[in-house]
Coordinates of C-alpha atoms in Angstrom, one line a residue:
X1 CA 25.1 -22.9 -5.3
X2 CA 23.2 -19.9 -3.5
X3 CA 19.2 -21.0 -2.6
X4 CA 17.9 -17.7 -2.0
X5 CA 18.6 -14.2 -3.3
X6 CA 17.0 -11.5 -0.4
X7 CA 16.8 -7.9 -2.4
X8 CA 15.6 -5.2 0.4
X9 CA 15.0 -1.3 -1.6
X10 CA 14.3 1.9 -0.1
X11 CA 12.8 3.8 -3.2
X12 CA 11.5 7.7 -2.2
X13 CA 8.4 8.3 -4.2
X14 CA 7.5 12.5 -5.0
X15 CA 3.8 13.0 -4.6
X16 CA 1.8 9.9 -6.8
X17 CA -0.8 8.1 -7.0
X18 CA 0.8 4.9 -8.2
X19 CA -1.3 2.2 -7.3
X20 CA -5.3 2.9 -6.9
X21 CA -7.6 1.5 -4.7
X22 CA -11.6 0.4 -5.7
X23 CA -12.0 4.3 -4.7
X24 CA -9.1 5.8 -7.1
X25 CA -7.3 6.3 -4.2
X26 CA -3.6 5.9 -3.5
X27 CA -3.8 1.8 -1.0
X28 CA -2.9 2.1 2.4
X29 CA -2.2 -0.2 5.2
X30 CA -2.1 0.0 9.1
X31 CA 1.3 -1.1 10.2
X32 CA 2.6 -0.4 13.6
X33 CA -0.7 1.2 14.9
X34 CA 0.0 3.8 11.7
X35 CA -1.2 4.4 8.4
X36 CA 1.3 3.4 5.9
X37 CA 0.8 4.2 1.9
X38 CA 1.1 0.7 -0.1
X39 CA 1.9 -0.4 -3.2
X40 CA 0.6 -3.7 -4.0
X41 CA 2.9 -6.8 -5.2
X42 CA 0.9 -7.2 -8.4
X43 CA 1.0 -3.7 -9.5
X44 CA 5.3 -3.8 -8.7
X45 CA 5.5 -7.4 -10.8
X46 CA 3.6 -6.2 -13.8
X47 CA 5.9 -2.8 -13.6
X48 CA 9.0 -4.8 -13.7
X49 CA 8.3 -7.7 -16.4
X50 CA 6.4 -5.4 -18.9
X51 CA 9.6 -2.5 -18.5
X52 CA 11.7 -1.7 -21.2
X53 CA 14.5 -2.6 -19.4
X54 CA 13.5 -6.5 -18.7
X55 CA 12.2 -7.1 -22.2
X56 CA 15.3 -5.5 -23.6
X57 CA 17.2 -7.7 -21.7
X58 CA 15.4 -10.8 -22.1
X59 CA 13.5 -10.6 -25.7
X60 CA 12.0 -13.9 -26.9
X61 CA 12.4 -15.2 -23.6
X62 CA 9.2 -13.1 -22.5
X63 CA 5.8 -14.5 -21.9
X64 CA 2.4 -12.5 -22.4
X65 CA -0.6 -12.6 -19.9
X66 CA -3.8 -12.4 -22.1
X67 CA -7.3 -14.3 -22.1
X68 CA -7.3 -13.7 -26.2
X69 CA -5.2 -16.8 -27.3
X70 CA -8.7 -18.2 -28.8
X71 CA -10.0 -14.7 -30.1
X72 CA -6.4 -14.4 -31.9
X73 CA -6.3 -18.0 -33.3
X74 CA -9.9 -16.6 -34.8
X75 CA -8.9 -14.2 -36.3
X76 CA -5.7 -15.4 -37.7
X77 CA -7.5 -18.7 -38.9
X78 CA -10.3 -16.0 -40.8
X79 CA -7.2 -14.3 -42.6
X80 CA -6.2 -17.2 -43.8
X81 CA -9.0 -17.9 -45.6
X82 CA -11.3 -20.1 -43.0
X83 CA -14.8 -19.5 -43.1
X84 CA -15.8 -17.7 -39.6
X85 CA -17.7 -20.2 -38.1
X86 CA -15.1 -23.3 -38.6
X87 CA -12.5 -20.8 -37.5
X88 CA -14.7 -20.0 -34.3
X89 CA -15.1 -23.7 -33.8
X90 CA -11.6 -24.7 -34.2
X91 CA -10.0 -21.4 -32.0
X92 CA -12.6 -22.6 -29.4
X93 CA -10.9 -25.9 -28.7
X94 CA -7.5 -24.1 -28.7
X95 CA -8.7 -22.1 -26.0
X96 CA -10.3 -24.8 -24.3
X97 CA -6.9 -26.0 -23.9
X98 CA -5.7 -23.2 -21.6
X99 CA -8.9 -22.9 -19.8
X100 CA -12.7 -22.6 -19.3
X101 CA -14.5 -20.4 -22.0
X102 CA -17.8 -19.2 -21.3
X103 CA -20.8 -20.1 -23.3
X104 CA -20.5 -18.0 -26.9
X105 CA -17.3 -16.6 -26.0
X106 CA -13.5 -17.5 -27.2
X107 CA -11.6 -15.6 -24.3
X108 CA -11.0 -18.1 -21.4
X109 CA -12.4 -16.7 -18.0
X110 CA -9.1 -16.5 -16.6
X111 CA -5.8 -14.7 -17.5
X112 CA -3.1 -17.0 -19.2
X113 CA 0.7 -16.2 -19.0
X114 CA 1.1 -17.7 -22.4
X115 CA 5.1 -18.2 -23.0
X116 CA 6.6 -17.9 -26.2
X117 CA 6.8 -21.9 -27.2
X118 CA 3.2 -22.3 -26.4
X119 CA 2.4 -19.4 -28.6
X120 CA 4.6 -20.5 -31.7
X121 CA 3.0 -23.7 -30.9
X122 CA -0.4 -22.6 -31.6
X123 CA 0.2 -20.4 -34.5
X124 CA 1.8 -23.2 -35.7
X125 CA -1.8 -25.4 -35.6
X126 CA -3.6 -22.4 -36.7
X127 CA -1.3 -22.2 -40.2
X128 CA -1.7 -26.3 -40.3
X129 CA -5.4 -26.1 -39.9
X130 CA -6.0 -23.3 -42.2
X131 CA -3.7 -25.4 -45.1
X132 CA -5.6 -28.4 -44.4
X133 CA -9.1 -26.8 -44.1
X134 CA -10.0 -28.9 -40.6
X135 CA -10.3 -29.1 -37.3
X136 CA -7.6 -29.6 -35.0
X137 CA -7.3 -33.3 -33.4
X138 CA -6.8 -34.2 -29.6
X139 CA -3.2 -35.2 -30.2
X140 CA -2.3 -31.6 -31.8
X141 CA -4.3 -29.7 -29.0
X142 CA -2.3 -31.9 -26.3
X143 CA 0.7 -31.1 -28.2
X144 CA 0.1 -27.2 -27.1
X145 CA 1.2 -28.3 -23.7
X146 CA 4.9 -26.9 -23.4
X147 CA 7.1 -26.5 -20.6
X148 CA 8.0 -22.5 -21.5
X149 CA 11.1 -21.2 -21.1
X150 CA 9.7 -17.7 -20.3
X151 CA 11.8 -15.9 -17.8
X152 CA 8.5 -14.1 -16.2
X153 CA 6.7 -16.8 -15.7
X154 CA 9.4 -19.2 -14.3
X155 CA 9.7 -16.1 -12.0
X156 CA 6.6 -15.3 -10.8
X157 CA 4.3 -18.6 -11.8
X158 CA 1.0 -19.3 -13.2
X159 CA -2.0 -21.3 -11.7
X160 CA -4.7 -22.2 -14.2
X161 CA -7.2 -24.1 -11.8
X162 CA -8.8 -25.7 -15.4
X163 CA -5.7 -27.1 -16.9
X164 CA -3.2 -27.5 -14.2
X165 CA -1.0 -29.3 -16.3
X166 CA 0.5 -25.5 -17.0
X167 CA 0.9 -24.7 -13.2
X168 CA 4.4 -23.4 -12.4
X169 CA 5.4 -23.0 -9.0
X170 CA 6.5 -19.1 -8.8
X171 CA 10.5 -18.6 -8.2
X172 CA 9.9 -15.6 -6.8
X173 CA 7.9 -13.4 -3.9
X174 CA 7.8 -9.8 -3.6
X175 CA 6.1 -8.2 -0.5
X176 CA 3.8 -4.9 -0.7
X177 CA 5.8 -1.8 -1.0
X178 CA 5.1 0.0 2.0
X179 CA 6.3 3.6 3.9
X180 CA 8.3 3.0 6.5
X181 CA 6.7 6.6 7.8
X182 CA 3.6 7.0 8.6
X183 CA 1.8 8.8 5.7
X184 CA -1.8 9.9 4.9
X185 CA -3.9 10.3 1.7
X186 CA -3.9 13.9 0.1
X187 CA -6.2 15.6 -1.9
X188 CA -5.5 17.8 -4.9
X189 CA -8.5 20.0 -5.9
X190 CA -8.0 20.8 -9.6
X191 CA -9.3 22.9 -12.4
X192 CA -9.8 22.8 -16.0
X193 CA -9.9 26.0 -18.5
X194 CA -11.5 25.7 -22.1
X195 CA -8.5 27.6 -23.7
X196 CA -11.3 28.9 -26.5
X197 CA -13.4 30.6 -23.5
X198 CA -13.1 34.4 -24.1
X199 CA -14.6 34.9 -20.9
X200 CA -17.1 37.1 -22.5
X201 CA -20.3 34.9 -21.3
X202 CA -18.6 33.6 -18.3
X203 CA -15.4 33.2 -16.3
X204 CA -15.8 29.7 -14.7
X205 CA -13.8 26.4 -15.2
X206 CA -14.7 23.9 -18.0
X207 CA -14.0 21.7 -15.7
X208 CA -13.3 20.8 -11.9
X209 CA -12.2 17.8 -10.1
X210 CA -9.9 16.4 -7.0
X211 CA -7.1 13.4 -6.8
X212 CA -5.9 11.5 -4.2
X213 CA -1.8 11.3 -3.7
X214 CA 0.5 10.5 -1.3
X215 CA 4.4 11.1 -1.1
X216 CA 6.7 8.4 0.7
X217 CA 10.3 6.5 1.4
X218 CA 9.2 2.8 0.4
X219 CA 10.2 0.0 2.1
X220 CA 10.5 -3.8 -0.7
X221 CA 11.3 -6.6 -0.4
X222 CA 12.1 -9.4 -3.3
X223 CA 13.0 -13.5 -2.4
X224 CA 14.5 -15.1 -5.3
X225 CA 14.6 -19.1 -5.0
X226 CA 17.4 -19.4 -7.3
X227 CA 17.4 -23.5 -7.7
X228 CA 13.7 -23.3 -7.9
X229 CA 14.2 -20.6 -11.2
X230 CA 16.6 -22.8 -12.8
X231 CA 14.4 -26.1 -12.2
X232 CA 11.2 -23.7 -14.2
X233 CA 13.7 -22.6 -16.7
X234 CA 14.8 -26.8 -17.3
X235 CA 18.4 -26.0 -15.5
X236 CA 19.8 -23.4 -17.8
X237 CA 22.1 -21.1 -15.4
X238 CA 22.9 -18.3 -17.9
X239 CA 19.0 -18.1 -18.5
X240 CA 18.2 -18.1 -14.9
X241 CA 21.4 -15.4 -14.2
X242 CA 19.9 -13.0 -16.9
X243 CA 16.0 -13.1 -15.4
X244 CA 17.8 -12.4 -12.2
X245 CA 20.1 -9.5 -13.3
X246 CA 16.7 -7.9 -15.5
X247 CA 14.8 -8.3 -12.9
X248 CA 16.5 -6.5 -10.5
X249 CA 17.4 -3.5 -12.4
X250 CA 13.7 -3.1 -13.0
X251 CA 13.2 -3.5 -9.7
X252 CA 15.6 -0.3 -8.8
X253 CA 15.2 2.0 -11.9
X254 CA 11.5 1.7 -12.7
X255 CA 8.7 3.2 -11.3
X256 CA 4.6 1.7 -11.5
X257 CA 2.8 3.8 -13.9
X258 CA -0.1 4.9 -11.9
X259 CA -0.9 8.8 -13.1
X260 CA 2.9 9.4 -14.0
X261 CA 1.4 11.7 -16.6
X262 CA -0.3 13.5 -13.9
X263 CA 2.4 13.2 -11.5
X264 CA 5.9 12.0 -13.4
X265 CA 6.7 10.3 -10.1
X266 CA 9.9 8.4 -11.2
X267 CA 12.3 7.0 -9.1
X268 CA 15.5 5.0 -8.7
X269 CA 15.9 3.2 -5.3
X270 CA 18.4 5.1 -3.1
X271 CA 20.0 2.0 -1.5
X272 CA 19.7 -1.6 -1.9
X273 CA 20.7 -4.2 0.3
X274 CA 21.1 -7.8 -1.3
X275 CA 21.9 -11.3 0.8
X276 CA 22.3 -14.5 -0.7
X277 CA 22.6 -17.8 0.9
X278 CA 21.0 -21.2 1.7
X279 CA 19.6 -19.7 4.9
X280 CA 15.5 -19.5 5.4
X281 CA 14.3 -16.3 3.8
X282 CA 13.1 -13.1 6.1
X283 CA 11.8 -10.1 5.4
X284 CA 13.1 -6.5 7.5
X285 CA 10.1 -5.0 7.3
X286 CA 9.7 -5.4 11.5
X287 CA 12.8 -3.0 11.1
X288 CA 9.8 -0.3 10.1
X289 CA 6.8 -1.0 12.7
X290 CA 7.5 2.1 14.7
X291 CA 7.5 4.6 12.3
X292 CA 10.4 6.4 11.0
X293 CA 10.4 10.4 11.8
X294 CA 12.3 13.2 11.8
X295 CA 14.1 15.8 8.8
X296 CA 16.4 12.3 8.1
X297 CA 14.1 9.6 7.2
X298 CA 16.2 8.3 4.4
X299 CA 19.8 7.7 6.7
X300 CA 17.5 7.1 9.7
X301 CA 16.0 3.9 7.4
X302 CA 19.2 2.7 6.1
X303 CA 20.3 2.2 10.0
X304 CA 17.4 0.5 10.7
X305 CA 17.7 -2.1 8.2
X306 CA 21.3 -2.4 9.0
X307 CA 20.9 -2.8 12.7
X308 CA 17.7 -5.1 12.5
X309 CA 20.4 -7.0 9.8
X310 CA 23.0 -7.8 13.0
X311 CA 20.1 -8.3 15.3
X312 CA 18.6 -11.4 13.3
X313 CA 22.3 -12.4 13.0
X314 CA 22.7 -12.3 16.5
X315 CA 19.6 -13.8 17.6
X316 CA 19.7 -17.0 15.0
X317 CA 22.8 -16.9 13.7
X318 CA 24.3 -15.6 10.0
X319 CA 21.0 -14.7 8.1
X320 CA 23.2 -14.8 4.8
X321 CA 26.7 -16.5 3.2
X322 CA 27.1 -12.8 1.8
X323 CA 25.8 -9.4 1.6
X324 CA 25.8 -6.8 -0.9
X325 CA 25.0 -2.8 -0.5
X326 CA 24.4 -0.2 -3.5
X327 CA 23.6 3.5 -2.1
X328 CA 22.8 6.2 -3.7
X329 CA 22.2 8.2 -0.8
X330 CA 24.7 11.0 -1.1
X331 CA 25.3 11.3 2.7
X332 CA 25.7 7.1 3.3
X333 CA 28.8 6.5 5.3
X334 CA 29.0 3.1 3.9
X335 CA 28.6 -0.3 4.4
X336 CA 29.2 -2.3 7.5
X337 CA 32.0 -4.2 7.6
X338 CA 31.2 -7.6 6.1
X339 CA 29.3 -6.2 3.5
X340 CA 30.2 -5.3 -0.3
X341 CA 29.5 -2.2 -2.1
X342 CA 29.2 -1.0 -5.2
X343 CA 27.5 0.0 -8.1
X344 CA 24.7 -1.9 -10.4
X345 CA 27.3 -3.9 -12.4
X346 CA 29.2 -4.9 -9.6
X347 CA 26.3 -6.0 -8.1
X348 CA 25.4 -8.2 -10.9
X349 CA 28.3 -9.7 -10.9
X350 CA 28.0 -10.3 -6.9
X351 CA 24.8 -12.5 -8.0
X352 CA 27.0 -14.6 -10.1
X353 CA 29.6 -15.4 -8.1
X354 CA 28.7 -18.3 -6.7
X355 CA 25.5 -20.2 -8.9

């Protein structure tokens, strides 16, 4: 059975401003002695396991990230008929279960990723404790401990420092998105006009303002640990090959959604190159640390990749049992010999050949 799953993307972005920094500002990084435009791992994980696409494909299998388990067992437990202040008692101890709650409050200090057996679980107190009018006992609030079979989580972990007992070790690691150009930080100066101004009194916007942006050919890279997705998920393979197959579609048809309204910067990735094997994961970003330039950028990447590809191999042996390429550059000669190609099913199916 495959270990690892290595998913390296080239994904152009049109002007956008997907990802802000504490300034509203598109992140950057220095890479190479140049400034590179980022897009931060959290902000590409939340993208992928909130799309359409992943939920359609996985459904109950889904987890939600929320600090409001005790502020919904409250309310829940009030429209069933318990007087507030029992249900604000008993919805504290549920949340106390999933971590600290400050003094007064019911949302736990940190963000859960709550899968869906823990949360039938606790509605399931929260109707018992309502029909029985009391509190809830230490052996029912241990009982809220499940092991969830929640694809995102089993993907990308949890750590709750206050109840580690629902730690998952993450399956997966995705690196910053970065340019493999060297980009900067634009400015767009921008007006407003009241559409009822008759310009009678005066002529001047209703309103004016500026945005940063950026425009880039992004550079990802995804590590799937395949036996350590199928261990989270309690060995089921057909589980484990569906979060894989959802999660990479997301990862090459949806865009973060960072001022899309302002912007409607969506992108597919133009080429994807996918290795699986038991060999120790690396990323080809060092593939990109002199800057790409020139009127070619998207060809001129794809050879990089590809060359940096045979020199690993050559340097420490076969960096992968097989390799699988999906372009959607129009002007792609193809890939090298050794490597399949295809489109997004065929791919899919590449990933199951050998689990």
């Amino acid at each position: 059975m495959t270990h690892f799953i290595q998913v390296h993307l080239l994904t152009s972005y049109p002007p956008a401003n997907l990802n802000r920094d504490d300034l509203g500002r598109p992140k950057t990084a220095m890479m190479g002695g140049r400034k590179r435009l980022r897009v931060s791992s959290q902000s590409l994980k939340r993208t992928w396991r909130t799309s359409e696409l992943f939920e359609e494909a996985l459904g109950a299998h889904c987890g939600k990230r929320t600090k409001k388990i005790g502020v919904n067992a409250a309310a829940d437990l009030v429209a069933k008929g318990v007087d507030e202040k029992k249900a604000h008692e008993w919805a504290l101890e549920i949340a106390k279960v999933f971590g600290d709650v400050e003094k007064g409050k019911l949302e736990t200090s940190q963000l859960v990723h709550i899968g869906p057996e823990e949360q039938a679980a606790v509605d399931a107190l929260v109707a018992t404790l309502a029909e029985q009018s009391r509190a809830p006992e230490k052996a029912e609030l241990d009982g809220l401990r499940h092991h969830t079979s929640a694809v995102d989580v089993g993907l990308f972990g949890r750590m709750l420092a206050a109840s580690p007992a629902f730690n998952v070790d993450a399956a997966c690691q995705v690196a910053h998105a970065i340019t493999v150009h060297a980009a900067e930080v634009e400015d767009d100066y921008f007006t407003a006009v009241d559409d009822l101004n008759t310009g009678d009194e005066h002529r001047g916007a209703a309103h004016v303002g500026d945005a940063g942006f950026g425009a880039g050919l992004f550079y990802s890279y995804i590590c799937i640990d395949r036996r350590q997705l199928e261990k989270n998920l309690e060995g089921d393979r057909q589980l484990a090959d569906r979060a894989i197959a959802a999660l990479l579609e997301a990862a090459v048809r949806t865009s973060p959604k960072g001022k899309q309204n302002s912007f409607g910067s969506r992108a597919h990735a133009s080429y994807v190159l996918v290795e699986a094997g038991d060999q120790q994961p690396r990323s080809l970003s060092v593939s990109f640390l002199k800057p790409v330039s020139g009127d070619n950028q998207a060809l001129d990447a794809i050879q990089r990749l590809e060359r940096q590809v045979s020199a690993f191999d050559g340097a420490y042996g076969a960096g992968a049992d097989r390799r699988f390429v999906l372009s959607a550059e129009p002007d792609y000669a193809g890939a090298p010999e050794g490597m399949a190609s295809g489109d997004l099913g065929a791919l899919i199916e590449f990933l199951k050949a050998d689990r």
